Each structure stands twice: as C-alpha cells, then as structure tokens.
XYZ file of C-alpha atoms in Angstrom:
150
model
C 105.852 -126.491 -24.433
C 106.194 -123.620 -21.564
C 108.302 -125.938 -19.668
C 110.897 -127.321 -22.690
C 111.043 -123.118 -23.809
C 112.183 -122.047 -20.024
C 114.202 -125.008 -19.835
C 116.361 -124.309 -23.179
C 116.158 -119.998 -22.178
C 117.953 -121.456 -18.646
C 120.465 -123.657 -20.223
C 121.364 -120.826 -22.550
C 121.693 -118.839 -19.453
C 123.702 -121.282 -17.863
C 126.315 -121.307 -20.935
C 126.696 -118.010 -21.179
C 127.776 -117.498 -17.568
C 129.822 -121.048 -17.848
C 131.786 -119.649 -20.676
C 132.761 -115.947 -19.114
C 136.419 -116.776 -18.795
C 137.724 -116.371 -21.996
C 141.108 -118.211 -21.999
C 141.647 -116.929 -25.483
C 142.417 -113.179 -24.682
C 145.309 -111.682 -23.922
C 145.761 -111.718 -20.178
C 145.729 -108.570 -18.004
C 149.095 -108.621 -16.095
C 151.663 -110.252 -18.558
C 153.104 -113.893 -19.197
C 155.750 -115.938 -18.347
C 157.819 -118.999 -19.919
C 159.259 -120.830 -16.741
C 161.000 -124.310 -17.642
C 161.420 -126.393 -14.389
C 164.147 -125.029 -11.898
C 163.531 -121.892 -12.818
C 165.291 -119.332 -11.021
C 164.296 -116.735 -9.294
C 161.612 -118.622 -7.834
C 159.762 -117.839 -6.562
C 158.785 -115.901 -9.893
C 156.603 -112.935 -8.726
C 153.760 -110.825 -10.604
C 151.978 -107.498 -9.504
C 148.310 -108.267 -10.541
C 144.879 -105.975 -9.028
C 142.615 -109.046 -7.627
C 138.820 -108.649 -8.543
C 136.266 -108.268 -11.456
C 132.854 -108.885 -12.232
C 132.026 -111.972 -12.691
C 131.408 -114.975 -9.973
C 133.439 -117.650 -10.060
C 130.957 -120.059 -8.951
C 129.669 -120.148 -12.669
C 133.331 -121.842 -13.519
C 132.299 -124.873 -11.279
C 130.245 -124.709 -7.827
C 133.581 -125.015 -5.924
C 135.164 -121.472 -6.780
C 134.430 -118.183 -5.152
C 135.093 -114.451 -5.329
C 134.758 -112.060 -8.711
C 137.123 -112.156 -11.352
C 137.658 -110.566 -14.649
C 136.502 -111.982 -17.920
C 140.302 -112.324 -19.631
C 142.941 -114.093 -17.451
C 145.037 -111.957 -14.973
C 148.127 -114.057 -15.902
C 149.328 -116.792 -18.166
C 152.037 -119.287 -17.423
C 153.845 -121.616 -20.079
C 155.412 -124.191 -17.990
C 158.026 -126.337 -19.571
C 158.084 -130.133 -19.415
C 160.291 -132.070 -16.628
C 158.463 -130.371 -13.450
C 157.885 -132.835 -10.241
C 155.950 -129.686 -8.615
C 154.370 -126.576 -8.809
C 152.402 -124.121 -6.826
C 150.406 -121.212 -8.087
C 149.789 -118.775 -4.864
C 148.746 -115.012 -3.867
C 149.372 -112.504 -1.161
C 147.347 -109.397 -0.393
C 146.386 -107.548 2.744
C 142.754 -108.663 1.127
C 140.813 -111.764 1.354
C 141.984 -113.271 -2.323
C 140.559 -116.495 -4.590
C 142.628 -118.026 -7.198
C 140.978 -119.621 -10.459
C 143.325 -121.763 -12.833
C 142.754 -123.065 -16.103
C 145.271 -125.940 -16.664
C 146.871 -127.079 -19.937
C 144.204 -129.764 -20.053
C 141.015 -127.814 -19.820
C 140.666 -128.411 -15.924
C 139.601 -126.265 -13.729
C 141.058 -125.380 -10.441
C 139.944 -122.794 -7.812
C 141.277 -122.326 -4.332
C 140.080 -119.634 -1.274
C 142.141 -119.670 2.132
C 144.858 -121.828 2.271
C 147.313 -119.659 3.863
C 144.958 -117.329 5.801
C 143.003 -114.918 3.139
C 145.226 -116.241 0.546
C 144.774 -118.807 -2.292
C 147.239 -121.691 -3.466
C 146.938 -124.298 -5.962
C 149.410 -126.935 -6.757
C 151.369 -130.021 -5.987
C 152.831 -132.802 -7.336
C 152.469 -134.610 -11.194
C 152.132 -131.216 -12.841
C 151.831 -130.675 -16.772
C 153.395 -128.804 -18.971
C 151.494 -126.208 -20.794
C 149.416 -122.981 -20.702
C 148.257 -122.245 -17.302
C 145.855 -119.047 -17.411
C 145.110 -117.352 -14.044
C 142.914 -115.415 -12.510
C 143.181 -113.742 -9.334
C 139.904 -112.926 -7.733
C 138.293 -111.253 -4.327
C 136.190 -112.067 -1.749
C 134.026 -109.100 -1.640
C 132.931 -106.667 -4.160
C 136.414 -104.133 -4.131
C 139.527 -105.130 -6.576
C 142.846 -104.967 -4.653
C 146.527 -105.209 -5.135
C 147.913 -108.573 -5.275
C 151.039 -110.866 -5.573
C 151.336 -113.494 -7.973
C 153.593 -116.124 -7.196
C 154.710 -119.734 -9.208
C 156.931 -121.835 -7.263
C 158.391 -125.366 -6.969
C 159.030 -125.167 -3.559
C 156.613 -126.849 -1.166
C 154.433 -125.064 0.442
C-alpha cells in the first residue's frame, strides 16, 4: 500500500511539473500573424530570456529555465515550404516550441550560445515560444522567424 501511495504522490508530481507551460495564456512579448513570404523577414521580437521553471520537465531533451506563459506566439499561415524559429543574445539561450500539433520542440546551441528550431514540411498554426537561459539570470534576447535557411 506504501509503495502504490508514493507511486500515485510521484506521478502527481510528475504532472504538475509536465504541465507548467501553459499554452493557454496570453504570451509575454506579443504575437504575430506571418502568412508564408512574409516580408520583413526576418520578423524580429525583443523578448527577456529566462524564468523559473526547467525545461527538462517538457521532455528530457530541453534545457534552461523558462517562464510559465509563452514568451511569444506565432500564427503561421498555410503554403510554407520552411521555417526557422531562432535567438540571439550575448547570453547562453534555449528555445522551447509548442507546435500547432501539440509537439514539442526544444533546441540549445546551434549557432554558438544560441537556439534554432526549424526546417522543412512546416504546419500552419499556433506556434507558442519560449525563450529560455542557461543559467539562473534572465537576459535580453532576439526573437527571430524566418524562411530563409539557416
């Protein structure tokens, strides 16, 4: 009985930290309705990387602290071939993104410090984003979305 009480107090654990990210609040930084050849791109975004909460709890390959609501949402029209979600900052940056299907996607160092996500056979959809750290200190950060290859 010990063992089926601490297993059901863990899973609750577990489900609480799973569902942090709450891709129903409003997000932090603003939105954006891009259809595909969107101009400028790239489209850019001021955002302050960070938060509270580890990423690993999303899925066991994301890192860095993030913020419960997304930083960012992106409605991206239908007809895309490509898209890449990215971030610049003097600081060592992560990049969580919820996809229009539910999926998950998390990225750490791709260009240097900096996070990007992306490619080819996108959807269109709600993209919410979250733009984490490294280390325990928020930073400023640059949001980009772009159809360019990277």
């Amino acid at each position: 009985m010990k063992t089926l009480l601490a297993a059901a107090i863990a899973v609750a654990a577990l489900t609480g930290i799973a569902s942090a990210q709450n891709v129903s609040l409003a997000p932090t930084y603003g939105s954006v309705a891009l259809n595909p050849g969107f101009m400028p791109d790239p489209y850019q975004a001021q955002v302050v990387a960070g938060g509270s909460i580890d990423a690993s709890s999303i899925d066991g390959n994301c890192v860095g602290l993030i913020a419960d609501a997304p930083d960012f949402r992106l409605q991206y029209g239908d007809g895309g071939s490509q898209l890449f979600i990215g971030v610049t900052s003097a600081a060592d940056t992560t990049l969580v993104v919820n996809g229009p299907d539910g999926t998950w996607f998390c990225d750490d160092d791709t260009n240097g410090f900096n996070p990007l996500i992306g490619g080819q056979g996108v959807m269109a959809g709600q993209y919410d984003i979250w733009v984490g750290t490294y280390g325990d200190s928020t930073a400023p950060a640059t949001l980009f979305i772009t159809e360019y290859d990277q």
